[in-house]
PDB file of C-alpha atoms in Angstrom:
ATOM      1  CA  MET A  13      29.556-231.552  64.294  1.00 84.00           C
ATOM      2  CA  PRO A  14      28.352-231.651  67.915  1.00 91.00           C
ATOM      3  CA  GLU A  15      30.513-233.153  70.651  1.00 93.00           C
ATOM      4  CA  PRO A  16      29.984-236.950  70.979  1.00 94.00           C
ATOM      5  CA  LEU A  17      27.887-238.127  73.902  1.00 94.00           C
ATOM      6  CA  ARG A  18      29.758-239.086  77.065  1.00 94.00           C
ATOM      7  CA  PRO A  19      27.423-240.257  79.819  1.00 94.00           C
ATOM      8  CA  ALA A  20      28.586-240.026  83.408  1.00 94.00           C
ATOM      9  CA  PRO A  21      29.515-243.440  84.832  1.00 94.00           C
ATOM     10  CA  ALA A  22      26.810-245.301  86.753  1.00 95.00           C
ATOM     11  CA  LYS A  23      29.041-246.164  89.699  1.00 93.00           C
ATOM     12  CA  LEU A  24      28.080-249.395  91.433  1.00 95.00           C
ATOM     13  CA  TYR A  25      30.547-249.624  94.329  1.00 95.00           C
ATOM     14  CA  GLY A  26      28.287-249.625  97.395  1.00 94.00           C
ATOM     15  CA  ARG A  27      25.339-248.926  95.114  1.00 96.00           C
ATOM     16  CA  ARG A  28      23.987-252.337  94.200  1.00 96.00           C
ATOM     17  CA  ASN A  29      21.533-254.796  95.736  1.00 97.00           C
ATOM     18  CA  TRP A  30      20.608-258.379  94.941  1.00 98.00           C
ATOM     19  CA  ILE A  31      17.116-259.259  96.178  1.00 98.00           C
ATOM     20  CA  PHE A  32      15.417-262.660  96.115  1.00 98.00           C
ATOM     21  CA  ILE A  33      11.692-262.195  95.393  1.00 98.00           C
ATOM     22  CA  PRO A  34       9.678-265.445  95.688  1.00 97.00           C
ATOM     23  CA  THR A  35       6.705-264.290  93.591  1.00 97.00           C
ATOM     24  CA  ILE A  36       5.967-261.574  91.058  1.00 98.00           C
ATOM     25  CA  ALA A  37       2.385-261.354  89.805  1.00 98.00           C
ATOM     26  CA  SER A  38       3.094-259.203  86.724  1.00 97.00           C
ATOM     27  CA  VAL A  39       3.696-261.036  83.434  1.00 97.00           C
ATOM     28  CA  THR A  40       6.226-258.314  82.563  1.00 97.00           C
ATOM     29  CA  LEU A  41       8.206-259.284  85.703  1.00 98.00           C
ATOM     30  CA  ALA A  42       7.704-255.825  87.195  1.00 98.00           C
ATOM     31  CA  PRO A  43       7.507-256.394  90.953  1.00 98.00           C
ATOM     32  CA  THR A  44       5.471-254.188  93.246  1.00 98.00           C
ATOM     33  CA  VAL A  45       7.127-252.493  96.208  1.00 98.00           C
ATOM     34  CA  ALA A  46       5.247-254.961  98.442  1.00 98.00           C
ATOM     35  CA  GLU A  47       6.589-257.982  96.513  1.00 98.00           C
ATOM     36  CA  ALA A  48      10.176-256.682  96.547  1.00 98.00           C
ATOM     37  CA  THR A  49      10.199-255.670 100.212  1.00 97.00           C
ATOM     38  CA  GLY A  50       7.701-258.039 101.834  1.00 95.00           C
ATOM     39  CA  ALA A  51       8.483-260.600 104.507  1.00 94.00           C
ATOM     40  CA  SER A  52       8.894-263.355 101.897  1.00 95.00           C
ATOM     41  CA  ALA A  53      11.536-261.369  99.950  1.00 97.00           C
ATOM     42  CA  ILE A  54      15.113-261.149 101.188  1.00 97.00           C
ATOM     43  CA  ASP A  55      17.884-258.723 100.273  1.00 97.00           C
ATOM     44  CA  ILE A  56      20.972-260.920  99.927  1.00 97.00           C
ATOM     45  CA  THR A  57      23.405-258.038  99.321  1.00 96.00           C
ATOM     46  CA  ASN A  58      25.202-258.374 102.658  1.00 95.00           C
ATOM     47  CA  ILE A  59      24.750-262.160 102.851  1.00 96.00           C
ATOM     48  CA  ALA A  60      26.330-263.159  99.513  1.00 97.00           C
ATOM     49  CA  PHE A  61      30.117-263.024  99.321  1.00 96.00           C
ATOM     50  CA  SER A  62      31.466-260.605  96.705  1.00 93.00           C
ATOM     51  CA  ASP A  63      33.107-263.357  94.654  1.00 93.00           C
ATOM     52  CA  GLY A  64      30.124-265.666  95.200  1.00 91.00           C
ATOM     53  CA  ALA A  65      27.334-263.212  94.402  1.00 94.00           C
ATOM     54  CA  PRO A  66      24.958-263.875  91.509  1.00 96.00           C
ATOM     55  CA  ASN A  67      26.690-263.321  88.205  1.00 95.00           C
ATOM     56  CA  PRO A  68      24.207-264.089  85.416  1.00 97.00           C
ATOM     57  CA  THR A  69      25.602-264.507  81.936  1.00 97.00           C
ATOM     58  CA  ALA A  70      24.273-264.298  78.395  1.00 97.00           C
ATOM     59  CA  GLU A  71      25.856-266.081  75.487  1.00 97.00           C
ATOM     60  CA  THR A  72      24.640-265.492  71.950  1.00 97.00           C
ATOM     61  CA  THR A  73      25.894-267.672  69.146  1.00 98.00           C
ATOM     62  CA  LEU A  74      26.737-266.506  65.667  1.00 97.00           C
ATOM     63  CA  VAL A  75      25.447-268.688  62.862  1.00 97.00           C
ATOM     64  CA  GLU A  76      26.703-268.926  59.321  1.00 96.00           C
ATOM     65  CA  THR A  77      24.175-268.599  56.549  1.00 92.00           C
ATOM     66  CA  GLU A  78      23.799-271.633  54.342  1.00 93.00           C
ATOM     67  CA  ARG A  79      25.954-271.265  51.213  1.00 94.00           C
ATOM     68  CA  ARG A  80      24.123-271.614  47.942  1.00 95.00           C
ATOM     69  CA  PHE A  81      25.722-273.000  44.815  1.00 95.00           C
ATOM     70  CA  GLY A  82      26.352-269.624  43.209  1.00 96.00           C
ATOM     71  CA  ASP A  83      27.364-267.767  46.396  1.00 95.00           C
ATOM     72  CA  THR A  84      30.881-266.449  46.654  1.00 96.00           C
ATOM     73  CA  LEU A  85      30.267-264.750  49.985  1.00 95.00           C
ATOM     74  CA  VAL A  86      28.775-266.178  53.176  1.00 95.00           C
ATOM     75  CA  TYR A  87      27.518-264.062  56.057  1.00 95.00           C
ATOM     76  CA  GLU A  88      26.779-264.479  59.720  1.00 96.00           C
ATOM     77  CA  GLY A  89      23.621-263.921  61.676  1.00 95.00           C
ATOM     78  CA  ILE A  90      22.503-264.052  65.292  1.00 96.00           C
ATOM     79  CA  GLY A  91      21.648-267.513  66.591  1.00 96.00           C
ATOM     80  CA  GLU A  92      20.434-268.674  69.988  1.00 97.00           C
ATOM     81  CA  THR A  93      20.918-266.804  73.246  1.00 97.00           C
ATOM     82  CA  LYS A  94      21.485-268.759  76.425  1.00 97.00           C
ATOM     83  CA  TYR A  95      21.052-267.105  79.816  1.00 98.00           C
ATOM     84  CA  GLY A  96      23.112-268.802  82.497  1.00 97.00           C
ATOM     85  CA  GLY A  97      23.243-268.801  86.259  1.00 97.00           C
ATOM     86  CA  GLY A  98      26.067-270.271  88.288  1.00 96.00           C
ATOM     87  CA  ASP A  99      27.255-270.634  91.859  1.00 96.00           C
ATOM     88  CA  LEU A 100      26.113-268.435  94.705  1.00 96.00           C
ATOM     89  CA  THR A 101      28.046-268.521  98.000  1.00 97.00           C
ATOM     90  CA  TYR A 102      26.582-266.890 101.093  1.00 97.00           C
ATOM     91  CA  ALA A 103      27.225-266.512 104.820  1.00 96.00           C
ATOM     92  CA  PHE A 104      25.755-269.283 106.976  1.00 97.00           C
ATOM     93  CA  ASP A 105      26.122-270.204 110.639  1.00 97.00           C
ATOM     94  CA  ALA A 106      25.317-273.848 111.330  1.00 96.00           C
ATOM     95  CA  GLN A 107      24.769-272.930 115.013  1.00 97.00           C
ATOM     96  CA  GLY A 108      22.429-270.023 114.191  1.00 96.00           C
ATOM     97  CA  VAL A 109      19.028-269.906 115.851  1.00 96.00           C
ATOM     98  CA  ALA A 110      16.031-270.555 113.579  1.00 93.00           C
ATOM     99  CA  ALA A 111      14.862-267.403 111.730  1.00 92.00           C
ATOM    100  CA  SER A 112      17.952-265.439 112.826  1.00 94.00           C
ATOM    101  CA  ASN A 113      20.010-263.469 110.309  1.00 93.00           C
ATOM    102  CA  PRO A 114      22.810-266.090 110.011  1.00 92.00           C
ATOM    103  CA  VAL A 115      20.314-268.730 108.790  1.00 95.00           C
ATOM    104  CA  LYS A 116      17.515-266.802 107.033  1.00 94.00           C
ATOM    105  CA  LEU A 117      18.757-267.429 103.509  1.00 95.00           C
ATOM    106  CA  TRP A 118      19.607-271.067 104.281  1.00 95.00           C
ATOM    107  CA  GLU A 119      16.070-271.613 105.591  1.00 94.00           C
ATOM    108  CA  LYS A 120      14.455-269.820 102.636  1.00 93.00           C
ATOM    109  CA  TRP A 121      16.368-271.891 100.083  1.00 92.00           C
ATOM    110  CA  LEU A 122      16.381-275.178 101.983  1.00 84.00           C
ATOM    111  CA  ASN A 123      14.399-277.636  99.901  1.00 69.00           C
ATOM    112  CA  VAL A 124      15.694-281.165  99.970  1.00 66.00           C
ATOM    113  CA  SER A 125      13.061-282.392  97.518  1.00 69.00           C
ATOM    114  CA  GLY A 126      14.010-280.068  94.661  1.00 75.00           C
ATOM    115  CA  ALA A 127      14.710-276.518  93.587  1.00 86.00           C
ATOM    116  CA  VAL A 128      13.270-273.335  95.032  1.00 95.00           C
ATOM    117  CA  THR A 129      11.833-271.021  92.381  1.00 96.00           C
ATOM    118  CA  GLY A 130      11.580-267.255  92.396  1.00 97.00           C
ATOM    119  CA  PHE A 131      13.332-264.207  91.014  1.00 98.00           C
ATOM    120  CA  LEU A 132      16.725-262.615  91.585  1.00 98.00           C
ATOM    121  CA  ALA A 133      16.483-258.863  91.134  1.00 98.00           C
ATOM    122  CA  ASP A 134      19.534-256.679  90.568  1.00 98.00           C
ATOM    123  CA  ARG A 135      19.099-253.039  91.613  1.00 98.00           C
ATOM    124  CA  GLN A 136      21.976-250.855  90.463  1.00 98.00           C
ATOM    125  CA  ASN A 137      23.159-247.290  91.102  1.00 97.00           C
ATOM    126  CA  VAL A 138      21.073-246.770  94.244  1.00 97.00           C
ATOM    127  CA  ALA A 139      22.744-246.665  97.660  1.00 95.00           C
ATOM    128  CA  ARG A 140      22.465-250.233  98.950  1.00 93.00           C
ATOM    129  CA  ALA A 141      20.853-249.215 102.269  1.00 93.00           C
ATOM    130  CA  SER A 142      18.066-247.278 100.480  1.00 96.00           C
ATOM    131  CA  ALA A 143      14.547-248.673 100.539  1.00 96.00           C
ATOM    132  CA  ILE A 144      13.080-249.908  97.280  1.00 97.00           C
ATOM    133  CA  THR A 145      10.581-247.412  95.918  1.00 98.00           C
ATOM    134  CA  ALA A 146       8.184-247.315  92.993  1.00 98.00           C
ATOM    135  CA  GLY A 147       9.859-246.102  89.823  1.00 98.00           C
ATOM    136  CA  GLN A 148      13.298-247.561  90.584  1.00 98.00           C
ATOM    137  CA  PHE A 149      14.567-249.967  87.946  1.00 98.00           C
ATOM    138  CA  LEU A 150      15.590-253.600  88.382  1.00 98.00           C
ATOM    139  CA  HIS A 151      16.977-256.353  86.202  1.00 98.00           C
ATOM    140  CA  VAL A 152      14.825-259.398  87.031  1.00 98.00           C
ATOM    141  CA  TYR A 153      15.914-262.995  86.467  1.00 98.00           C
ATOM    142  CA  PRO A 154      13.471-265.921  86.862  1.00 98.00           C
ATOM    143  CA  VAL A 155      15.492-268.563  88.712  1.00 98.00           C
ATOM    144  CA  GLU A 156      15.588-271.980  90.290  1.00 96.00           C
ATOM    145  CA  ILE A 157      17.848-272.278  93.311  1.00 96.00           C
ATOM    146  CA  GLY A 158      19.360-275.703  93.872  1.00 94.00           C
ATOM    147  CA  PRO A 159      20.151-277.312  97.223  1.00 92.00           C
ATOM    148  CA  SER A 160      22.711-275.536  99.402  1.00 93.00           C
ATOM    149  CA  MET A 161      25.857-277.264 100.608  1.00 93.00           C
ATOM    150  CA  PRO A 162      27.342-276.037 103.888  1.00 95.00           C
ATOM    151  CA  GLY A 163      31.035-275.259 103.907  1.00 96.00           C
ATOM    152  CA  LEU A 164      33.357-272.376 104.541  1.00 96.00           C
ATOM    153  CA  LYS A 165      34.652-269.244 102.890  1.00 96.00           C
ATOM    154  CA  GLY A 166      38.259-268.189 103.324  1.00 94.00           C
ATOM    155  CA  GLU A 167      41.109-270.000 105.029  1.00 95.00           C
ATOM    156  CA  GLY A 168      42.802-269.934 108.414  1.00 96.00           C
ATOM    157  CA  ALA A 169      42.028-266.817 110.411  1.00 97.00           C
ATOM    158  CA  THR A 170      39.657-265.498 107.714  1.00 95.00           C
ATOM    159  CA  ALA A 171      37.555-268.676 107.454  1.00 97.00           C
ATOM    160  CA  GLU A 172      33.858-268.310 108.182  1.00 96.00           C
ATOM    161  CA  GLY A 173      30.778-270.453 107.772  1.00 97.00           C
ATOM    162  CA  ALA A 174      29.210-270.399 104.322  1.00 97.00           C
ATOM    163  CA  ALA A 175      26.924-272.325 102.022  1.00 96.00           C
ATOM    164  CA  THR A 176      27.013-272.645  98.241  1.00 95.00           C
ATOM    165  CA  CYS A 177      24.201-273.407  95.828  1.00 95.00           C
ATOM    166  CA  LYS A 178      23.629-273.342  92.090  1.00 95.00           C
ATOM    167  CA  PHE A 179      21.100-271.091  90.446  1.00 97.00           C
ATOM    168  CA  ALA A 180      19.691-271.431  86.948  1.00 97.00           C
ATOM    169  CA  ILE A 181      17.932-268.798  84.874  1.00 98.00           C
ATOM    170  CA  THR A 182      14.717-270.477  83.777  1.00 97.00           C
ATOM    171  CA  ALA A 183      13.057-267.928  81.464  1.00 98.00           C
ATOM    172  CA  GLN A 184      13.662-264.672  79.621  1.00 97.00           C
ATOM    173  CA  PRO A 185      15.029-262.048  82.053  1.00 98.00           C
ATOM    174  CA  ALA A 186      13.510-258.574  82.116  1.00 98.00           C
ATOM    175  CA  PHE A 187      15.941-255.663  82.068  1.00 98.00           C
ATOM    176  CA  LYS A 188      15.376-252.110  83.351  1.00 98.00           C
ATOM    177  CA  ILE A 189      11.933-252.948  84.721  1.00 98.00           C
ATOM    178  CA  ALA A 190      10.312-250.274  86.899  1.00 98.00           C
ATOM    179  CA  VAL A 191       9.118-251.248  90.371  1.00 98.00           C
ATOM    180  CA  LEU A 192       5.356-250.748  90.617  1.00 98.00           C
ATOM    181  CA  THR A 193       3.383-249.221  93.513  1.00 96.00           C
TER     182      THR A 193
END
């Protein structure tokens, strides 16, 4: 019998980016390089706090088959899957100049009349300072970003300005989607 497969680990420490992409034209959710890197997109990797970064979840229920009169055994099956968002906490400077780095994400997501829609893309196992190129793979989540609330992160000497918002996954995510040219 041949040796069992043992893939090398896909190490993510320092090799992961979260990018907010406002629009993706492809119905398969495959962004182009221009969509993922354009002026309207923003890489939030070094803006989001590590314990406040996007952390999408998936929860699939198990359902029990309906027992029939003569059945002595009942089985399970796969039920509904729910994709969930959560909280996202990011650096924010209330005294920052308009369009400067400390307020870019705040300004992009500021919408007092409702949610901001777009896509959160998770690029893994590529050095975080590397440019996005065609052929790289992303996990893409259609999202709504709720209003941000200014606050702080940390306490005492480590406290810094921050903002927190909720994000919701609004449609079927696309996993391991190649970036297009």
